[in-house]
PDB file of C-alpha atoms in Angstrom:
ATOM      1  CA  UNK A   1     -69.144 181.966 -98.948  1.00 72.00           C
ATOM      2  CA  UNK A   2     -69.560 185.719 -98.669  1.00 79.00           C
ATOM      3  CA  UNK A   3     -67.525 188.518 -97.103  1.00 81.00           C
ATOM      4  CA  UNK A   4     -69.817 191.536 -96.757  1.00 85.00           C
ATOM      5  CA  UNK A   5     -68.491 194.920 -95.651  1.00 88.00           C
ATOM      6  CA  UNK A   6     -70.622 196.349 -92.860  1.00 87.00           C
ATOM      7  CA  UNK A   7     -68.678 199.567 -92.219  1.00 86.00           C
ATOM      8  CA  UNK A   8     -65.219 200.498 -90.955  1.00 87.00           C
ATOM      9  CA  UNK A   9     -63.159 197.349 -90.438  1.00 87.00           C
ATOM     10  CA  UNK A  10     -66.244 195.204 -89.728  1.00 88.00           C
ATOM     11  CA  UNK A  11     -67.003 192.378 -92.179  1.00 86.00           C
ATOM     12  CA  UNK A  12     -69.747 189.750 -92.031  1.00 85.00           C
ATOM     13  CA  UNK A  13     -68.531 186.268 -93.003  1.00 81.00           C
ATOM     14  CA  UNK A  14     -71.337 183.934 -94.054  1.00 81.00           C
ATOM     15  CA  UNK A  15     -71.399 180.528 -95.685  1.00 74.00           C
ATOM     16  CA  UNK A  16     -74.034 177.868 -96.285  1.00 73.00           C
ATOM     17  CA  UNK A  17     -73.575 174.393 -97.768  1.00 68.00           C
ATOM     18  CA  UNK A  18     -76.990 172.882 -98.593  1.00 70.00           C
ATOM     19  CA  UNK A  19     -78.236 173.983 -95.151  1.00 67.00           C
ATOM     20  CA  UNK A  20     -75.936 171.362 -93.576  1.00 66.00           C
ATOM     21  CA  UNK A  21     -72.914 173.537 -92.847  1.00 64.00           C
ATOM     22  CA  UNK A  22     -73.446 177.152 -91.912  1.00 72.00           C
ATOM     23  CA  UNK A  23     -71.151 179.909 -90.729  1.00 74.00           C
ATOM     24  CA  UNK A  24     -72.200 183.415 -89.775  1.00 78.00           C
ATOM     25  CA  UNK A  25     -69.925 185.709 -87.787  1.00 80.00           C
ATOM     26  CA  UNK A  26     -68.396 189.190 -87.743  1.00 82.00           C
ATOM     27  CA  UNK A  27     -64.668 189.745 -88.218  1.00 82.00           C
ATOM     28  CA  UNK A  28     -62.529 192.870 -87.950  1.00 84.00           C
ATOM     29  CA  UNK A  29     -60.545 192.946 -91.207  1.00 85.00           C
ATOM     30  CA  UNK A  30     -58.667 195.613 -93.132  1.00 85.00           C
ATOM     31  CA  UNK A  31     -59.370 196.147 -96.833  1.00 86.00           C
ATOM     32  CA  UNK A  32     -55.860 194.828 -97.610  1.00 87.00           C
ATOM     33  CA  UNK A  33     -56.535 191.595 -95.656  1.00 85.00           C
ATOM     34  CA  UNK A  34     -59.798 191.029 -97.528  1.00 83.00           C
ATOM     35  CA  UNK A  35     -58.184 191.692-100.930  1.00 85.00           C
ATOM     36  CA  UNK A  36     -55.208 189.393-100.198  1.00 84.00           C
ATOM     37  CA  UNK A  37     -57.499 186.645 -98.884  1.00 80.00           C
ATOM     38  CA  UNK A  38     -59.818 186.843-101.904  1.00 80.00           C
ATOM     39  CA  UNK A  39     -56.890 186.672-104.347  1.00 85.00           C
ATOM     40  CA  UNK A  40     -55.357 183.668-102.557  1.00 82.00           C
ATOM     41  CA  UNK A  41     -58.667 181.809-102.255  1.00 79.00           C
ATOM     42  CA  UNK A  42     -59.501 182.391-105.928  1.00 78.00           C
ATOM     43  CA  UNK A  43     -56.072 181.156-107.013  1.00 80.00           C
ATOM     44  CA  UNK A  44     -56.720 177.856-105.180  1.00 76.00           C
ATOM     45  CA  UNK A  45     -60.206 177.494-106.663  1.00 74.00           C
ATOM     46  CA  UNK A  46     -59.098 178.234-110.237  1.00 71.00           C
ATOM     47  CA  UNK A  47     -56.628 175.340-110.198  1.00 69.00           C
ATOM     48  CA  UNK A  48     -58.439 172.713-108.096  1.00 63.00           C
ATOM     49  CA  UNK A  49     -56.169 169.992-106.777  1.00 68.00           C
ATOM     50  CA  UNK A  50     -58.951 167.776-105.472  1.00 68.00           C
ATOM     51  CA  UNK A  51     -57.582 168.122-101.955  1.00 74.00           C
ATOM     52  CA  UNK A  52     -58.498 170.366 -99.082  1.00 77.00           C
ATOM     53  CA  UNK A  53     -56.674 173.586 -98.339  1.00 78.00           C
ATOM     54  CA  UNK A  54     -56.865 176.411 -95.847  1.00 81.00           C
ATOM     55  CA  UNK A  55     -56.135 180.098 -96.184  1.00 79.00           C
ATOM     56  CA  UNK A  56     -55.503 182.596 -93.401  1.00 77.00           C
ATOM     57  CA  UNK A  57     -57.665 185.687 -93.782  1.00 77.00           C
ATOM     58  CA  UNK A  58     -55.513 187.500 -91.205  1.00 77.00           C
ATOM     59  CA  UNK A  59     -52.043 185.896 -91.478  1.00 73.00           C
ATOM     60  CA  UNK A  60     -50.170 188.682 -89.677  1.00 73.00           C
ATOM     61  CA  UNK A  61     -52.145 188.411 -86.425  1.00 76.00           C
ATOM     62  CA  UNK A  62     -51.424 186.404 -83.274  1.00 76.00           C
ATOM     63  CA  UNK A  63     -54.728 184.526 -83.592  1.00 73.00           C
ATOM     64  CA  UNK A  64     -55.401 184.460 -87.351  1.00 73.00           C
ATOM     65  CA  UNK A  65     -58.825 183.794 -88.834  1.00 75.00           C
ATOM     66  CA  UNK A  66     -58.337 180.798 -91.119  1.00 80.00           C
ATOM     67  CA  UNK A  67     -60.905 179.295 -93.468  1.00 78.00           C
ATOM     68  CA  UNK A  68     -60.671 175.706 -94.719  1.00 80.00           C
ATOM     69  CA  UNK A  69     -62.017 174.401 -98.025  1.00 80.00           C
ATOM     70  CA  UNK A  70     -62.935 170.697 -98.339  1.00 79.00           C
ATOM     71  CA  UNK A  71     -63.719 169.175-101.743  1.00 79.00           C
ATOM     72  CA  UNK A  72     -67.305 167.918-102.023  1.00 78.00           C
ATOM     73  CA  UNK A  73     -68.214 166.428-105.408  1.00 77.00           C
ATOM     74  CA  UNK A  74     -67.300 169.129-107.924  1.00 74.00           C
ATOM     75  CA  UNK A  75     -67.416 171.946-105.355  1.00 75.00           C
ATOM     76  CA  UNK A  76     -65.925 172.963-102.017  1.00 76.00           C
ATOM     77  CA  UNK A  77     -67.440 173.279 -98.549  1.00 76.00           C
ATOM     78  CA  UNK A  78     -65.939 176.052 -96.417  1.00 74.00           C
ATOM     79  CA  UNK A  79     -65.513 176.091 -92.658  1.00 74.00           C
ATOM     80  CA  UNK A  80     -63.657 178.067 -90.069  1.00 72.00           C
ATOM     81  CA  UNK A  81     -60.412 176.290 -89.202  1.00 67.00           C
TER      82      UNK A  81
END
């Protein structure tokens, strides 16, 4: 999964799982939202529980962007929740 800054508050969210699951969309995110999301996601991945989890990229918004992680073998597949 990749969050790529494309200027201003525009970020490109892309993900690819063995060409079977793909995500590619633009999201309007602040730098603080991206930093908080990355820290939360990394904390879940560092201590894997073997179960799925989801993290809101934009928790303070009425319609938050949430990404879900599903365990697949020794890795995770990410999708938009």
